[in-house]
Coordinates of C-alpha atoms in Angstrom, one line a residue:
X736 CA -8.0 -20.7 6.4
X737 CA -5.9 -23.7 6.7
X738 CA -5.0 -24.7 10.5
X739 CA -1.2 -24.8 11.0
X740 CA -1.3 -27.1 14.2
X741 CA -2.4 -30.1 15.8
X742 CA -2.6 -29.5 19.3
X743 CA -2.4 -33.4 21.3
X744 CA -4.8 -33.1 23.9
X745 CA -4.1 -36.6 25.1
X746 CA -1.4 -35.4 26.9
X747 CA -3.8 -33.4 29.3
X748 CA -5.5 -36.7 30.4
X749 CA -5.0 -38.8 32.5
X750 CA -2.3 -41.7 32.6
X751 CA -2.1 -45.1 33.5
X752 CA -0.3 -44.0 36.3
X753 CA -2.0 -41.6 37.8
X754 CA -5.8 -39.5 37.1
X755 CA -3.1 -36.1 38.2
X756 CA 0.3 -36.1 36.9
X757 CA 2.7 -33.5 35.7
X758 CA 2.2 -33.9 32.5
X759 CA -0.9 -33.2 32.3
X760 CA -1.0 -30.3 34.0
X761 CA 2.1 -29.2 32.0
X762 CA 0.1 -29.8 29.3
X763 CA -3.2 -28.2 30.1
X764 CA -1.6 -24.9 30.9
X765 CA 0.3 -24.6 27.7
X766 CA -3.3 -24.9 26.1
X767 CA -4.7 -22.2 28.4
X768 CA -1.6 -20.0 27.8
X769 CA -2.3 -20.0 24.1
X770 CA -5.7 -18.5 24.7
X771 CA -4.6 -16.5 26.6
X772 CA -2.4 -14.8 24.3
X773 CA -4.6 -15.3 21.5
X774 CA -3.5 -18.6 19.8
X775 CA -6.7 -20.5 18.2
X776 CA -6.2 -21.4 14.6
X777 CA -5.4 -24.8 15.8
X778 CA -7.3 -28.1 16.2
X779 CA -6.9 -31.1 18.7
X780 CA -7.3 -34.7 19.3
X781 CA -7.8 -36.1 22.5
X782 CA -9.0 -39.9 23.5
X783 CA -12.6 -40.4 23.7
X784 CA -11.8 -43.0 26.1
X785 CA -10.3 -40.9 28.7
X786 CA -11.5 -38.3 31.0
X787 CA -11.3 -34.3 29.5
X788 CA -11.3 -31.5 31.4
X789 CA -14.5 -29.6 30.9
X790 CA -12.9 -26.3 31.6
X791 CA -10.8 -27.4 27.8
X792 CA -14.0 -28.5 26.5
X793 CA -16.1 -25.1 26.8
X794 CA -13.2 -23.8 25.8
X795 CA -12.6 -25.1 22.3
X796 CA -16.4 -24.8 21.5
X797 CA -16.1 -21.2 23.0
X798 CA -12.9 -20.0 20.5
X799 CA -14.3 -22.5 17.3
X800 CA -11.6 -25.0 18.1
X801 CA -12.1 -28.1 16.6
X802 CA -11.9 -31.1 18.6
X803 CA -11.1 -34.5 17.1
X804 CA -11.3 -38.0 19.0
X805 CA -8.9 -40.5 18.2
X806 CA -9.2 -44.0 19.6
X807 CA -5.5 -45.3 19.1
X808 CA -2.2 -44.1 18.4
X809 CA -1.9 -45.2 14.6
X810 CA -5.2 -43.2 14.2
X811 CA -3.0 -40.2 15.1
X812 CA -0.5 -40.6 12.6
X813 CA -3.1 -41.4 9.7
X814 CA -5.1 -38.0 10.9
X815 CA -2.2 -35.7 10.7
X816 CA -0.9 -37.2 7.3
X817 CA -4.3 -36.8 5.8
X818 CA -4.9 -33.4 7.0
X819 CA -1.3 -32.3 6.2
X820 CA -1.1 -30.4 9.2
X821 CA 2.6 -27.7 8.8
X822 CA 3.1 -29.0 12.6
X823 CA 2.0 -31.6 15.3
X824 CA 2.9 -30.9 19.2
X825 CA 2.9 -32.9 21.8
X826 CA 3.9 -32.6 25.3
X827 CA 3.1 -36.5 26.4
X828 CA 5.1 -38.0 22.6
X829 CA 6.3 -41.2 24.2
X830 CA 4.3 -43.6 22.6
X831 CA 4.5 -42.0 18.9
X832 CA 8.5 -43.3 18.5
X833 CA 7.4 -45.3 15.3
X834 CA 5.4 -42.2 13.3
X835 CA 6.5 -40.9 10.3
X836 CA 4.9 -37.6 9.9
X837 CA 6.3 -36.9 6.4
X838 CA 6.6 -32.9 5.9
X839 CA 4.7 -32.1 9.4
X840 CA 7.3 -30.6 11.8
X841 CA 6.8 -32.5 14.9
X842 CA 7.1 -29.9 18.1
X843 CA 7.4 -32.8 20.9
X844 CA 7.8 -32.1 24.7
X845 CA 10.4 -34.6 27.0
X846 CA 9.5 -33.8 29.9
X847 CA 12.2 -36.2 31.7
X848 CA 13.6 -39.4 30.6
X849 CA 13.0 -41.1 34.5
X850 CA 13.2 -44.5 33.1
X851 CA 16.4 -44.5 31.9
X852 CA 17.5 -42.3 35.2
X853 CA 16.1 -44.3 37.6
X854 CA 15.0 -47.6 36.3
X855 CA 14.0 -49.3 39.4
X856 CA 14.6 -49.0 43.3
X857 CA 15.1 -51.5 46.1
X858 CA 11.4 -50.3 47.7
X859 CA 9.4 -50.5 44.9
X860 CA 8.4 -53.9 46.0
X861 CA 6.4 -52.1 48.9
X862 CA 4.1 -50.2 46.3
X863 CA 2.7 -53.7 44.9
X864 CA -0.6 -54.5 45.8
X865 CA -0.8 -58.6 45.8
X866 CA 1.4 -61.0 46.0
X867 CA 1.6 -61.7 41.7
X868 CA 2.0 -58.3 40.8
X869 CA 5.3 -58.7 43.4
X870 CA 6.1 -62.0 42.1
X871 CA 6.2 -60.3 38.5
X872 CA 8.7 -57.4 39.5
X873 CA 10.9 -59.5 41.4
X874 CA 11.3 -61.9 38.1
X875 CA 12.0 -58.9 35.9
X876 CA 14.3 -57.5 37.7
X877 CA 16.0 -60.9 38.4
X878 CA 16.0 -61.9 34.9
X879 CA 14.9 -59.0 32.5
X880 CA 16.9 -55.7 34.1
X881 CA 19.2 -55.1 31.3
X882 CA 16.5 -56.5 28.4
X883 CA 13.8 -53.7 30.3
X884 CA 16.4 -50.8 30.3
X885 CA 17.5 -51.7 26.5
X886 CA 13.8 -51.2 25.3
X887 CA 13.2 -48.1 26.7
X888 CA 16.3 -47.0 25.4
X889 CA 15.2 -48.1 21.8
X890 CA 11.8 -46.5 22.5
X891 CA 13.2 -42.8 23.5
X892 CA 16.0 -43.5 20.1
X893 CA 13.3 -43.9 17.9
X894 CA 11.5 -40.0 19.1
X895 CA 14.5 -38.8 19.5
X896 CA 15.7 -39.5 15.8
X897 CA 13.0 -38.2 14.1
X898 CA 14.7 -35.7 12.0
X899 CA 12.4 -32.9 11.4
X900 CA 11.5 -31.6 15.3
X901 CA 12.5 -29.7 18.1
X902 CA 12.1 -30.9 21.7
X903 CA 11.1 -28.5 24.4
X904 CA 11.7 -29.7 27.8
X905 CA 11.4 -28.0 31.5
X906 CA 14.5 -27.9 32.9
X907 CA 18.6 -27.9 32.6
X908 CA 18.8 -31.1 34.5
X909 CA 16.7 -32.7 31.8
X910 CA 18.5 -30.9 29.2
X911 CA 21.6 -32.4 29.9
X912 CA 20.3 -35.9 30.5
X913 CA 19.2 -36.1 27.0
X914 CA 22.1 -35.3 25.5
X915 CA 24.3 -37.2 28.4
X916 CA 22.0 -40.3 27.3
X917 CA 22.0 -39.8 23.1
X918 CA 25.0 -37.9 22.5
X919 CA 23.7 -37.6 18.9
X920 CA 21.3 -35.0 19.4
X921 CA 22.5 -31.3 18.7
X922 CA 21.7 -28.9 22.0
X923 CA 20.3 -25.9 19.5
X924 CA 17.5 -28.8 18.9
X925 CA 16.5 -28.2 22.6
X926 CA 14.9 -25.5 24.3
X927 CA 14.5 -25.4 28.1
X928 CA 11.2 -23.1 29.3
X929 CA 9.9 -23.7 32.8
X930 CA 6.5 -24.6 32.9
X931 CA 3.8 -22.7 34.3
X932 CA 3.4 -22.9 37.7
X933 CA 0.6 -20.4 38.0
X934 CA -0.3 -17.9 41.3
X935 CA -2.0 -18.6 44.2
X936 CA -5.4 -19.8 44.1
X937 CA -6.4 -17.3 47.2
X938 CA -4.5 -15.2 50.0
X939 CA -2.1 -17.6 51.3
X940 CA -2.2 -15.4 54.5
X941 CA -6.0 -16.7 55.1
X942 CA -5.7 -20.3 56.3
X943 CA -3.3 -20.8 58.8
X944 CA -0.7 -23.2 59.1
X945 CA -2.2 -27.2 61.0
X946 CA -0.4 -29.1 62.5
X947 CA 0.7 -31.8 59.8
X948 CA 3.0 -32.5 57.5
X949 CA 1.9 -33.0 53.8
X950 CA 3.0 -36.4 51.2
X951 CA 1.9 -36.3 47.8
X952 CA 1.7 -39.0 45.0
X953 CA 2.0 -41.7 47.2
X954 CA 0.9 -44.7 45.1
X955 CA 3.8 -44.4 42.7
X956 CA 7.3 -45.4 43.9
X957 CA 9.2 -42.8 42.2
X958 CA 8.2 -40.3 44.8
X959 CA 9.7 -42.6 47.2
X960 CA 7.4 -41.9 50.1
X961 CA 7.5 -45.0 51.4
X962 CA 10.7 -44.0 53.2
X963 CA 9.3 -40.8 54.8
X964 CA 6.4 -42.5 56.4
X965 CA 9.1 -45.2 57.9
X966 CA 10.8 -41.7 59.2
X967 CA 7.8 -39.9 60.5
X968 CA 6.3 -43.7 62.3
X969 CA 9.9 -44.3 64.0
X970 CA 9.9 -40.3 65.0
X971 CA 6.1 -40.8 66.3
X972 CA 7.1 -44.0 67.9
X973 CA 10.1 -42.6 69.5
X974 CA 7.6 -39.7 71.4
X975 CA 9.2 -36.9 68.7
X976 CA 7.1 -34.6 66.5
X977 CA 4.3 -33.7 69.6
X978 CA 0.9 -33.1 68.2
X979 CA 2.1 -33.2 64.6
X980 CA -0.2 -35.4 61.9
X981 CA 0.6 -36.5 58.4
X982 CA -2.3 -36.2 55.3
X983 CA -0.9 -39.4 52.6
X984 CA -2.6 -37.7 49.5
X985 CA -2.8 -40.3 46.6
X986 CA -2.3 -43.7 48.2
X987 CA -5.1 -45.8 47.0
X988 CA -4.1 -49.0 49.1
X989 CA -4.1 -48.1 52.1
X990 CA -2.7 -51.6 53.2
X991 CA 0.5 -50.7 51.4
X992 CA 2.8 -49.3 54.1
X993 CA 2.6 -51.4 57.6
X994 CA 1.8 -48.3 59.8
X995 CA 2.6 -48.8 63.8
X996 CA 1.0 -45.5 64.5
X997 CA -2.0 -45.5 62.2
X998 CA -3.9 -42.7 64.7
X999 CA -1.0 -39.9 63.5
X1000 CA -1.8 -40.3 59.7
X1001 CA -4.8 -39.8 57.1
X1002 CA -4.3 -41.8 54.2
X1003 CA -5.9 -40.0 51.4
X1004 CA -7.0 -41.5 47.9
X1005 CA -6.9 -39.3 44.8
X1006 CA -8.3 -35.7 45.5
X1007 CA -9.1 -32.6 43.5
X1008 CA -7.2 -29.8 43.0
X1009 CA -9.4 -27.6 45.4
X1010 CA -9.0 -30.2 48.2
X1011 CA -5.3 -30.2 47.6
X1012 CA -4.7 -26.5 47.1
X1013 CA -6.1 -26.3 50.7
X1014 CA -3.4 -29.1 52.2
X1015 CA -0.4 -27.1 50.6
X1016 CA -2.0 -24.0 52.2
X1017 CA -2.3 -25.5 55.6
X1018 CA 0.5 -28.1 55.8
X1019 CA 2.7 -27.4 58.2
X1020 CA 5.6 -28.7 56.2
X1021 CA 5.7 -30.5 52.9
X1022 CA 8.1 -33.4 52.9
X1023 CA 9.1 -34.5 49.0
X1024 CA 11.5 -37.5 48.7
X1025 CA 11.4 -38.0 45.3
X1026 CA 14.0 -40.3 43.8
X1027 CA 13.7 -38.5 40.3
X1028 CA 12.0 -35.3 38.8
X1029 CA 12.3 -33.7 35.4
X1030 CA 11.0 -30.5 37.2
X1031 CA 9.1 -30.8 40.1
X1032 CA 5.4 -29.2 40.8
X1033 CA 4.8 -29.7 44.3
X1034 CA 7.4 -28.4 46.1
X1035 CA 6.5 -24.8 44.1
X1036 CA 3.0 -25.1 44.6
X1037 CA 3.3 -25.2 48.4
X1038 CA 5.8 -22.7 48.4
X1039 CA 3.1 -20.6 47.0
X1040 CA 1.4 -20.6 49.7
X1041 CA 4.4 -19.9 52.4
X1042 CA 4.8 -24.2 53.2
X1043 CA 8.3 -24.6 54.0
X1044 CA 9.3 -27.6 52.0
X1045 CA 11.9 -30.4 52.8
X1046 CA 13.3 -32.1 49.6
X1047 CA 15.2 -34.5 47.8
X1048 CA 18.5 -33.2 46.6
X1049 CA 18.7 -34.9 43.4
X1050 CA 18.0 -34.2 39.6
X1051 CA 16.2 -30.9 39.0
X1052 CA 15.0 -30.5 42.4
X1053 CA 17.9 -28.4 43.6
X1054 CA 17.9 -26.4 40.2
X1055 CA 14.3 -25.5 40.6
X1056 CA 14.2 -25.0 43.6
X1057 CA 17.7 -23.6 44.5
X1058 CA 18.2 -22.6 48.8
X1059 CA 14.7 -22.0 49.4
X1060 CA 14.0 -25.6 50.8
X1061 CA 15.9 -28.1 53.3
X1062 CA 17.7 -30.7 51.0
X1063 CA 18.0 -34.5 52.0
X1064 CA 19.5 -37.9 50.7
X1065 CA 16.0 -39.8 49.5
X1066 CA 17.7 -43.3 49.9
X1067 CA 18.5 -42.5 53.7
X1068 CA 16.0 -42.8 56.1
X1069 CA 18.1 -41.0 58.8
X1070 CA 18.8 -38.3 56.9
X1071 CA 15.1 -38.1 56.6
X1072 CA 14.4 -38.1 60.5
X1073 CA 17.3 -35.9 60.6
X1074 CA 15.8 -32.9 58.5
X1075 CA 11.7 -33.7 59.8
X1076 CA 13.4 -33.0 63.7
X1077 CA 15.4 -30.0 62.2
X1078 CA 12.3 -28.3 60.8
X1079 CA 10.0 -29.0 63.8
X1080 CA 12.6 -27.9 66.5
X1081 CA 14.1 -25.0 64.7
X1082 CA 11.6 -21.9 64.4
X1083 CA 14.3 -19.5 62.5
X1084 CA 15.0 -21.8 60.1
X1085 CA 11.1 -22.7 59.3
X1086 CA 10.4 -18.6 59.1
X1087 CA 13.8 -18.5 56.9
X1088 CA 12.6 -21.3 54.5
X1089 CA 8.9 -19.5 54.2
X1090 CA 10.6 -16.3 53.2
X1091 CA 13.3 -18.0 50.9
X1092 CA 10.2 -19.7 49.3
X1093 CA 7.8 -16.6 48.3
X1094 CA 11.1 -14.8 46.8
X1095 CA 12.0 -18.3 44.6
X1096 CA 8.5 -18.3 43.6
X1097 CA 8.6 -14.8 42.5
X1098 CA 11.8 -15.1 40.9
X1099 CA 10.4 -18.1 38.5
X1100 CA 7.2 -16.2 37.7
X1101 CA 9.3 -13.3 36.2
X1102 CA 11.6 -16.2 34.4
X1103 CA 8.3 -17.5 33.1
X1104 CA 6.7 -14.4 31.5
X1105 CA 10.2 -14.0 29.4
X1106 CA 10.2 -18.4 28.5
X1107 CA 6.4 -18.6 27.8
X1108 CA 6.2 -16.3 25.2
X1109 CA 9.3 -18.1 23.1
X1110 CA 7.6 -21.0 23.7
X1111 CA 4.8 -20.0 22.2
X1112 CA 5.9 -18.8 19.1
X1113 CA 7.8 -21.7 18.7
X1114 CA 4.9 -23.6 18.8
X1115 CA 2.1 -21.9 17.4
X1116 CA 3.6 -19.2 14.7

């Protein structure tokens, strides 16, 4: 029997960003959700290069799925066309702008459009690691801004014109940027379906709550954490926040932020998912000042787990997550200190926020169940 799909598999690993990002956890559980509901006449590529989850691995050999490697991105458009595959999905497409797939109906995931939403921020310079790598940004965005911002324009044009798709992305906020941004595109093309965000891994009721607050993704300037360790020092440094710690999950460098009071934080490097199931369990408080998100895992996954959550209010953030978190302006600082003293001084309002979280999280699981299996069909019947 001939396979209908090509599932991209790439997507699942990891980026030159980051070994855990959304995207590949966004992708990974649309591949376990087809097994789930019984989806495996389909075969996938993935980079032999890269790291692959052996839990997908065991996987395809257990349900005769065949796995393909492919060492470059012209490979994957020369595979599909000889194979003639009826369709190609990919939830990481970015770099296949230039493919012409012929007859295959190319099923593509954008999952946010950041660049072009936030193309740069005044801090970023912190999140350089020597002084060339600094001396590069500064003379792009001194001479290059507009040049920079033009190419990733063309880049998205040339996915977003590929005439026979659909694009499936994860939220309303990212929706409407596309088709704020290319006012070509035709909305029935686009289909919004939450992502998985899955249960909790134990009882959330079995670890209690430490005293610390939690960062995540703290190497990348996007989630703009930079300015909540500049809150929580001053606080600490001011007397405030008694007792209270902060776990940095993420930060590889840990000369990147010039820390007065180092004895108050633990700067952690890239952890598994274990280690930082257990932090969103036991945080006291997770603190997210993300300067863009197309959707926006963490603040759900601690919520899981009854971790009030204090957020940016900006792009899908407040969608997603709605009045079951304590909203904040990313770019100010104050605001920032503002909202850490509200939650530590204000017990009601932490208890309020913990109960406002389980019945968001249970109102997006029953979403899910009625978007997942849409999605599906759409991309595997």
């Amino acid at each position: 029997m001939k396979k209908k799909l090509l599932f991209d598999l790439i997507a699942t690993q990891p980026s030159p960003e980051a070994k855990f990002h959304g995207g590949a956890e966004y992708a990974t559980n649309i591949f376990l959700n087809a097994l789930d509901h019984g989806y495996t006449n389909f075969d996938c590529i993935y980079n032999p290069k890269l790291d692959l989850n052996d839990k997908i691995k065991t996987l395809c050999i257990k349900n005769d799925i065949n796995l393909y490697p492919i060492g470059s991105i012209s490979q994957v458009e020369n595979f599909i066309n000889k194979n003639k595959y009826i369709k190609f999905y990919s939830s990481l497409p970015y770099e296949y702008d230039k493919f012409n797939l012929n007859n295959t109906f190319f099923i593509m995931d954008v999952l946010g459009i950041r660049e072009l939403e936030m193309p740069g921020d005044s801090f970023e310079l912190f999140y350089r690691n020597n002084v060339y790598s600094k001396l590069k940004l500064l003379i792009r965005k001194a001479f290059f801004k507009k040049r920079t911002k033009a190419k990733l324009y063309k880049k998205y044009e040339g996915l977003l014109s590929i005439k026979n798709k659909h694009i499936l992305t994860i939220s309303q906020h990212s929706k409407y940027s596309l088709l704020n941004f290319f006012p070509y595109l035709n909305e029935n093309e686009i289909t919004v379906t939450y992502p998985s965000i899955g249960y909790p891994t134990k009882d959330y009721n079995s670890e209690k709550k430490e005293d610390f607050f939690l960062l995540v993704s703290a190497n990348r300037w996007i989630k703009n954490n930079y300015r909540a360790i500049i809150a929580l020092d001053t606080l600490f440094s001011e007397g405030k926040l008694a007792n209270k710690k902060v776990i940095v999950v993420g930060l590889p460098n840990k000369l990147i932020f010039k820390i007065k009071n180092k004895d108050r934080f633990i700067l952690k490097d890239y952890v598994n998912q274990e280690e930082l199931d257990f932090y969103y369990k036991t945080a006291y408080c997770l603190i997210y000042p993300t300067l863009n998100e197309g959707f926006g895992y963490p603040p759900l996954h601690a919520m899981k787990y009854k971790t009030p959550v204090l957020a940016s209010a900006i792009s899908a953030v407040t969608e997603i997550c709605q009045d079951a978190v304590l909203y904040f302006n990313p770019f100010s600082i104050s605001e920032i200190r503002n909202r850490i003293l509200q939650i530590d001084n204000d017990l009601k309002l932490y208890n309020n926020l913990q109960r406002k979280g389980e019945l968001r999280i249970d109102s997006l699981l029953e979403a899910q169940k009625k978007m997942h299996s849409e999605l599906l069909k759409t991309i595997f019947e």
